[in-house]
Amino acid sequence: MSETSRPFLDPGFHIKWSHLAPEAVVADIREALSTAQANIDQLCASPSGDLSFENTLLALEESTEELTRAWGLVNHLDAVRNSEPLREALSEVLPEVTQFYSRITFNEPLWERIKSYHETTEAAALTGVRKRFVEETIRDFRRSGADLPADKKQQLEQVQSQLAEVTQKFSENVLDSTNAWELILEDDSRLSGVPETALSILISEAASKGLGSEDNPVYRISLKFPVFYPILEHADDAELRREVWQASVNIGRSDEHNNSALISQILRLRQQKAELLGKTHFADQVLEERMAKDGATALSFVEDLANRTRPFFEKEIETLRRFRENEDPGWDGNFQPWDVAYWSEKLRQAEYNFDEEALRPYFAIDRVIEGMFRLTEQVFGFAIVERPTAFAEPGAPLPAEISEDAVEVWHPEVKFYELRDAESGKHLGSFYADWHPREDKRGGAWM
């Protein structure tokens, strides 16, 4: 079998992103599922008289390695290169993958093997990472329902399958709803106060849709945060701010992309899952292995934080209110949500003579990243080296003129870096960097 006939199963270090076409997802994931199931069946059937870390814990980890990598690639592409064909492929195999991982925990022969190894003298003598790995595996199996009776295991499997499908649909609705709204302005008459850097972004947003020209620019406001937030901060047109703000808070609430019913369904399924696992609330189940330990402690922390910060919040709001009264004599005294960022920015400039736009040239992304890299190199003793990259659409050949050492990426803007030991030059690892928002990329601070 050639390396491209099962592209998602290619174990190579440098991922061939141009080979990862949506039409390969279903066959590749099903083959990986079949291989993983065969590995686990073999593990369960192997003699249990001489249990070891290698033939139990490590064997379990390795049994699903191919599937974990392939499924990780599918979900990564869903987040950074979303498309309808990819969604369809992912949705087709999502129930199968969810069921497979649920059934690992519910596999009684496997669970018995792990518990038996945990009771051996070898396991008792483990230290460091291996000891931690055994303890975490035992804990994860129990927290995932390994000791539940058969009927509850079946119920939990159904709940987890439904949760996976509903949360996937929720994420798709958020992306679609974000992309569905736009505001096209034929000129800059409503953009008074918006700085030049933000205006250039609006022009580029329009150009990406084939709108406007260098001589006759058009301005497109979308719901990508770096695009719309400068409008809320700087636009003098209050009606424009209101329109943009209302669109931003209605993501996932409009028409065909409405998540309201899905939220109720997700909450109900999460509660069912928690109760099946013996917890009062879903928060208790999630936080069991975290610092807070349970939902009540987390809620208490948040409420205490709110009580402690409220006096400072009220003081700042009062300062902002007095400032606006002086600057806007006709104001009725009620702050609208789309006014807060705008007047806060004006107050900051008035009181502190601080203008983010004036500082922006000093914090261009390339400068910031370069500075961050140099700092981490000094602290940790390694060098960060950027490699040349190459991009081609899925299924298309790479450009003929690319350099021999170019690394494939999933989008032309993506960067690829290597970490090397500063003294020896030894390759320690590599990472991709995808800095900018796009319409086919999931939202959130990470983007």
Coordinates of C-alpha atoms in Angstrom, one line a residue, residues 5-383:
S5 CA -3.5 5.5 -0.4
R6 CA -4.1 5.9 3.4
P7 CA -2.8 9.4 4.0
F8 CA -4.2 9.8 7.5
L9 CA -2.4 6.7 8.5
D10 CA 1.0 7.9 7.2
P11 CA 3.3 7.8 10.3
G12 CA 5.9 10.2 8.8
F13 CA 7.1 13.0 11.0
H14 CA 6.4 15.7 8.4
I15 CA 2.7 15.5 7.7
K16 CA 1.7 15.6 4.0
W17 CA -1.3 18.0 4.4
S18 CA -2.0 18.1 0.7
H19 CA -2.8 14.4 0.8
L20 CA -5.3 14.7 3.6
A21 CA -8.4 15.1 1.5
P22 CA -11.9 14.7 3.1
E23 CA -12.7 11.7 0.8
A24 CA -9.9 9.7 2.6
V25 CA -11.3 10.2 6.1
V26 CA -13.9 7.5 6.3
A27 CA -11.8 4.7 4.9
D28 CA -8.7 5.7 6.8
I29 CA -10.4 6.0 10.2
R30 CA -12.3 2.7 9.7
E31 CA -9.1 0.9 8.9
A32 CA -7.5 2.5 12.0
L33 CA -10.5 1.4 14.1
S34 CA -10.2 -2.1 12.8
T35 CA -6.5 -2.2 13.6
A36 CA -6.9 -0.8 17.0
Q37 CA -9.7 -3.2 17.9
A38 CA -7.6 -6.1 16.7
N39 CA -4.7 -4.9 18.9
I40 CA -6.9 -4.7 21.9
D41 CA -8.4 -8.1 21.3
Q42 CA -5.0 -9.6 21.0
L43 CA -3.9 -7.8 24.2
C44 CA -6.9 -9.2 26.1
A45 CA -6.3 -12.7 24.7
S46 CA -2.6 -12.8 25.6
P47 CA -1.5 -14.8 28.7
S48 CA -1.9 -13.0 32.0
G49 CA 0.5 -15.1 34.0
D50 CA 3.5 -12.8 33.4
L51 CA 2.2 -9.3 33.4
S52 CA 4.6 -6.4 32.9
F53 CA 4.4 -2.7 32.2
E54 CA 5.4 -3.3 28.6
N55 CA 2.8 -6.0 27.8
T56 CA 0.0 -4.3 29.6
L57 CA 0.1 -0.5 30.0
L58 CA 2.5 0.2 27.2
A59 CA 0.7 -2.3 24.9
L60 CA -2.6 -0.6 25.6
E61 CA -1.1 2.8 24.7
E62 CA 0.4 1.5 21.5
S63 CA -2.7 -0.4 20.4
T64 CA -4.6 2.8 19.6
E65 CA -1.6 5.0 18.6
E66 CA -2.4 4.9 14.9
L67 CA -6.1 5.7 15.4
T68 CA -5.3 8.5 17.9
R69 CA -2.9 10.2 15.4
A70 CA -5.3 9.8 12.5
W71 CA -8.3 11.0 14.4
G72 CA -6.3 13.9 15.8
L73 CA -5.5 15.0 12.2
V74 CA -9.2 14.9 11.2
N75 CA -10.2 17.0 14.2
H76 CA -7.3 19.4 13.6
L77 CA -8.4 20.0 10.1
D78 CA -12.0 20.4 11.3
A79 CA -10.7 23.3 13.4
V80 CA -8.3 25.0 11.0
R81 CA -9.6 24.0 7.5
N82 CA -13.3 23.4 7.9
S83 CA -15.3 22.4 4.9
E84 CA -18.6 20.7 4.1
P85 CA -17.0 17.6 2.7
L86 CA -14.8 17.3 5.8
R87 CA -17.8 17.8 8.1
E88 CA -19.8 15.1 6.3
A89 CA -16.9 12.6 6.6
L90 CA -16.2 13.4 10.2
S91 CA -19.9 13.1 11.1
E92 CA -20.1 9.7 9.4
V93 CA -17.3 8.1 11.5
L94 CA -17.8 10.2 14.7
P95 CA -20.3 7.7 16.3
E96 CA -17.9 4.8 15.5
V97 CA -14.9 6.5 17.0
T98 CA -16.8 7.6 20.1
Q99 CA -18.2 4.1 20.6
F100 CA -14.7 2.6 20.2
Y101 CA -13.1 4.8 22.9
S102 CA -16.1 4.3 25.3
R103 CA -15.8 0.5 24.9
I104 CA -12.1 0.5 25.9
T105 CA -13.1 1.5 29.4
F106 CA -16.0 -1.0 29.4
N107 CA -13.8 -3.9 28.2
E108 CA -13.9 -6.2 31.2
P109 CA -11.0 -8.5 30.3
L110 CA -8.8 -5.5 29.6
W111 CA -9.9 -3.9 32.9
E112 CA -9.1 -7.1 34.8
R113 CA -5.7 -7.3 33.2
I114 CA -4.9 -3.7 34.1
K115 CA -6.1 -4.2 37.7
S116 CA -4.1 -7.5 38.0
Y117 CA -0.9 -5.7 36.8
H118 CA -1.6 -2.9 39.3
E119 CA -1.4 -5.5 42.1
T120 CA 1.9 -7.0 41.0
T121 CA 5.2 -6.4 42.8
E122 CA 6.6 -4.9 39.7
A123 CA 3.8 -2.2 39.6
A124 CA 4.4 -1.5 43.3
A125 CA 8.1 -0.9 42.7
L126 CA 7.5 1.6 39.8
T127 CA 8.6 5.2 40.3
G128 CA 8.4 8.4 38.3
V129 CA 6.6 8.6 35.1
R130 CA 5.7 4.9 34.9
K131 CA 4.2 4.9 38.4
R132 CA 2.2 8.0 37.5
F133 CA 1.0 6.5 34.2
V134 CA -0.3 3.3 36.0
E135 CA -2.1 5.4 38.6
E136 CA -3.7 7.7 36.1
T137 CA -4.8 4.8 33.9
I138 CA -6.5 3.1 36.9
R139 CA -8.1 6.3 37.9
D140 CA -9.3 7.1 34.3
F141 CA -10.9 3.7 33.9
R142 CA -12.8 4.0 37.2
R143 CA -13.8 7.6 36.5
S144 CA -15.1 6.6 33.0
G145 CA -17.3 3.9 34.4
A146 CA -15.3 0.7 34.2
D147 CA -16.9 -0.6 37.4
L148 CA -20.5 0.2 36.4
P149 CA -23.0 -2.6 35.9
A150 CA -23.7 -3.7 32.3
D151 CA -27.0 -1.7 32.0
K152 CA -25.4 1.5 33.1
K153 CA -22.4 1.0 30.8
Q154 CA -24.8 0.7 27.9
Q155 CA -26.6 3.9 28.9
L156 CA -23.4 5.8 29.4
E157 CA -22.2 4.7 25.9
Q158 CA -25.3 6.0 24.4
V159 CA -25.1 9.3 26.3
Q160 CA -21.5 9.8 25.2
S161 CA -22.3 9.1 21.6
Q162 CA -25.1 11.6 21.6
L163 CA -22.9 14.2 23.4
A164 CA -20.2 13.8 20.8
E165 CA -22.6 14.4 17.9
V166 CA -24.4 17.3 19.6
T167 CA -21.2 19.2 20.6
Q168 CA -19.8 18.8 17.1
K169 CA -23.0 20.3 15.7
F170 CA -22.8 23.1 18.2
S171 CA -19.3 24.0 17.1
E172 CA -20.3 23.9 13.4
N173 CA -23.2 26.3 14.1
V174 CA -20.9 28.7 15.9
L175 CA -18.5 28.8 12.9
D176 CA -21.4 29.0 10.3
S177 CA -23.2 31.7 12.3
T178 CA -19.9 33.7 12.6
N179 CA -19.4 33.6 8.8
A180 CA -23.0 34.2 7.9
W181 CA -23.0 37.9 9.1
E182 CA -21.2 40.7 7.3
L183 CA -21.7 44.4 6.9
I184 CA -20.5 46.0 3.6
L185 CA -19.8 49.7 3.6
E186 CA -19.3 51.3 0.2
D187 CA -17.3 54.2 1.7
D188 CA -15.9 55.3 5.1
S189 CA -18.6 57.8 6.0
R190 CA -19.7 55.7 9.0
L191 CA -16.2 54.9 10.1
S192 CA -15.1 58.1 11.7
G193 CA -12.8 57.5 14.6
V194 CA -11.7 54.1 13.3
P195 CA -7.8 54.0 13.1
E196 CA -6.0 53.4 9.8
T197 CA -4.8 50.0 10.8
A198 CA -8.3 48.8 11.5
L199 CA -9.6 50.4 8.2
S200 CA -6.9 48.5 6.3
I201 CA -8.2 45.3 7.8
L202 CA -11.7 46.1 6.7
I203 CA -10.5 46.8 3.2
S204 CA -8.6 43.5 3.1
E205 CA -11.7 41.7 4.4
A206 CA -13.7 43.2 1.5
A207 CA -10.9 42.3 -1.0
S208 CA -11.0 38.7 0.1
K209 CA -14.6 38.6 -1.2
G210 CA -13.7 40.4 -4.4
L211 CA -15.1 43.7 -3.3
G212 CA -13.6 47.1 -3.9
S213 CA -10.3 48.1 -5.5
E214 CA -7.3 50.2 -4.6
D215 CA -8.9 53.3 -6.1
N216 CA -12.4 52.6 -4.7
P217 CA -12.0 50.7 -1.5
V218 CA -14.9 48.9 0.1
Y219 CA -15.1 48.1 3.8
R220 CA -16.3 44.8 5.1
I221 CA -17.0 44.1 8.8
S222 CA -17.1 40.5 9.8
L223 CA -17.4 38.8 13.2
K224 CA -13.8 37.8 13.5
F225 CA -12.7 39.5 16.7
P226 CA -9.7 41.4 15.3
V227 CA -12.1 42.8 12.6
F228 CA -15.1 43.9 14.6
Y229 CA -13.7 44.8 18.0
P230 CA -11.9 48.0 16.8
I231 CA -15.3 49.2 15.6
L232 CA -16.7 48.9 19.2
E233 CA -13.6 50.7 20.5
H234 CA -13.2 53.5 18.1
A235 CA -16.2 54.1 15.8
D236 CA -18.0 57.4 16.5
D237 CA -21.2 56.1 14.9
A238 CA -23.2 54.7 17.8
E239 CA -25.7 53.0 15.5
L240 CA -22.8 51.2 13.8
R241 CA -21.5 50.1 17.1
R242 CA -24.9 48.8 18.1
E243 CA -25.3 46.9 14.9
V244 CA -21.9 45.2 15.2
W245 CA -22.4 44.5 18.9
Q246 CA -25.8 42.9 18.4
A247 CA -24.4 40.7 15.6
S248 CA -21.5 39.6 17.8
V249 CA -23.7 38.5 20.7
N250 CA -26.1 36.7 18.5
I251 CA -23.6 34.2 17.2
G252 CA -25.2 30.8 17.4
R253 CA -28.6 32.2 18.1
S254 CA -30.0 33.0 14.6
D255 CA -32.1 31.1 12.2
E256 CA -30.6 27.8 10.9
H257 CA -27.5 28.2 13.2
N258 CA -29.4 28.5 16.4
N259 CA -27.7 26.6 19.3
S260 CA -30.4 27.3 21.9
A261 CA -31.9 23.8 21.7
L262 CA -28.5 22.2 21.5
I263 CA -27.4 23.9 24.7
S264 CA -30.3 22.4 26.6
Q265 CA -29.6 19.0 25.1
I266 CA -25.9 19.2 26.0
L267 CA -26.7 20.2 29.6
R268 CA -29.2 17.4 29.9
L269 CA -26.8 14.8 28.5
R270 CA -24.0 16.0 30.7
Q271 CA -26.2 15.7 33.8
Q272 CA -27.2 12.2 32.7
K273 CA -23.5 11.3 32.3
A274 CA -22.6 12.7 35.7
E275 CA -25.4 10.8 37.5
L276 CA -24.5 7.5 35.8
L277 CA -20.9 8.0 37.1
G278 CA -22.2 8.7 40.6
K279 CA -21.8 12.5 40.7
T280 CA -24.4 15.1 41.6
H281 CA -23.5 17.5 38.9
F282 CA -21.4 17.4 35.7
A283 CA -19.0 19.9 37.3
D284 CA -18.2 17.4 40.0
Q285 CA -17.3 14.8 37.4
V286 CA -15.1 17.2 35.4
L287 CA -13.3 18.8 38.4
E288 CA -12.7 15.6 40.4
E289 CA -9.0 15.5 39.3
R290 CA -8.5 19.2 39.3
M291 CA -7.6 21.7 42.0
A292 CA -11.2 22.7 42.8
K293 CA -12.2 19.0 43.2
D294 CA -16.0 19.8 42.8
G295 CA -18.4 22.2 41.4
A296 CA -19.4 23.8 44.8
T297 CA -15.8 24.8 45.5
A298 CA -15.4 26.3 42.0
L299 CA -18.7 28.2 42.3
S300 CA -17.7 29.5 45.7
F301 CA -14.4 30.8 44.3
V302 CA -16.1 32.6 41.5
E303 CA -18.7 34.2 43.8
D304 CA -16.0 35.2 46.3
L305 CA -14.0 36.7 43.4
A306 CA -17.0 38.7 42.2
N307 CA -17.7 40.0 45.7
R308 CA -14.1 41.1 46.1
T309 CA -13.8 42.8 42.8
R310 CA -17.3 44.5 42.7
P311 CA -16.3 47.6 44.7
F312 CA -13.4 48.3 42.2
F313 CA -15.7 47.6 39.3
E314 CA -18.3 50.0 40.6
K315 CA -15.6 52.7 41.2
E316 CA -14.4 52.3 37.6
I317 CA -17.9 52.5 36.2
E318 CA -18.6 55.6 38.2
T319 CA -15.4 57.2 36.8
L320 CA -16.4 56.3 33.3
R321 CA -19.9 57.7 33.9
R322 CA -18.6 61.0 35.1
F323 CA -16.2 61.2 32.2
R324 CA -19.0 60.6 29.7
E325 CA -21.2 63.2 31.4
N326 CA -18.6 65.8 30.8
E327 CA -17.9 64.8 27.2
D328 CA -21.4 64.0 26.1
P329 CA -23.8 66.6 27.8
G330 CA -26.9 65.2 26.1
W331 CA -26.4 61.6 27.4
D332 CA -29.3 60.1 29.3
G333 CA -27.1 58.4 31.9
N334 CA -27.6 54.8 30.7
F335 CA -24.7 52.9 29.3
Q336 CA -25.5 50.6 26.4
P337 CA -23.3 47.5 25.9
W338 CA -22.0 48.9 22.7
D339 CA -20.9 52.1 24.3
V340 CA -18.6 50.7 27.1
A341 CA -15.5 49.9 25.0
Y342 CA -15.8 53.1 23.1
W343 CA -16.0 55.4 26.1
S344 CA -13.4 53.3 28.0
E345 CA -10.9 53.9 25.1
K346 CA -11.7 57.7 25.2
L347 CA -11.1 57.8 28.9
R348 CA -7.8 55.9 28.6
Q349 CA -6.6 58.4 26.0
A350 CA -7.8 61.4 28.0
E351 CA -6.4 60.4 31.4
Y352 CA -3.3 58.4 30.5
N353 CA -2.5 59.8 27.0
F354 CA -2.3 56.1 26.0
D355 CA -3.2 55.2 22.4
E356 CA -2.9 51.6 21.4
E357 CA -2.7 52.5 17.8
A358 CA 0.4 54.7 18.4
L359 CA 2.1 51.6 20.0
R360 CA 0.9 49.2 17.3
P361 CA 4.0 49.6 15.0
Y362 CA 6.2 48.6 17.9
F363 CA 4.2 45.4 18.5
A364 CA 3.8 44.1 15.0
I365 CA 3.3 40.3 15.2
D366 CA 6.7 39.5 13.6
R367 CA 8.5 41.7 16.1
V368 CA 6.6 40.2 19.0
I369 CA 7.2 36.6 18.0
E370 CA 10.9 37.2 17.3
G371 CA 11.3 38.8 20.7
M372 CA 9.4 35.9 22.4
F373 CA 11.6 33.3 20.6
R374 CA 14.8 35.1 21.5
L375 CA 13.7 35.3 25.2
T376 CA 12.8 31.6 25.3
E377 CA 16.1 30.7 23.7
Q378 CA 18.0 32.5 26.4
V379 CA 16.0 31.0 29.2
F380 CA 15.9 27.4 28.0
G381 CA 19.1 27.1 25.9
F382 CA 17.7 26.1 22.5
A383 CA 17.4 27.7 19.1

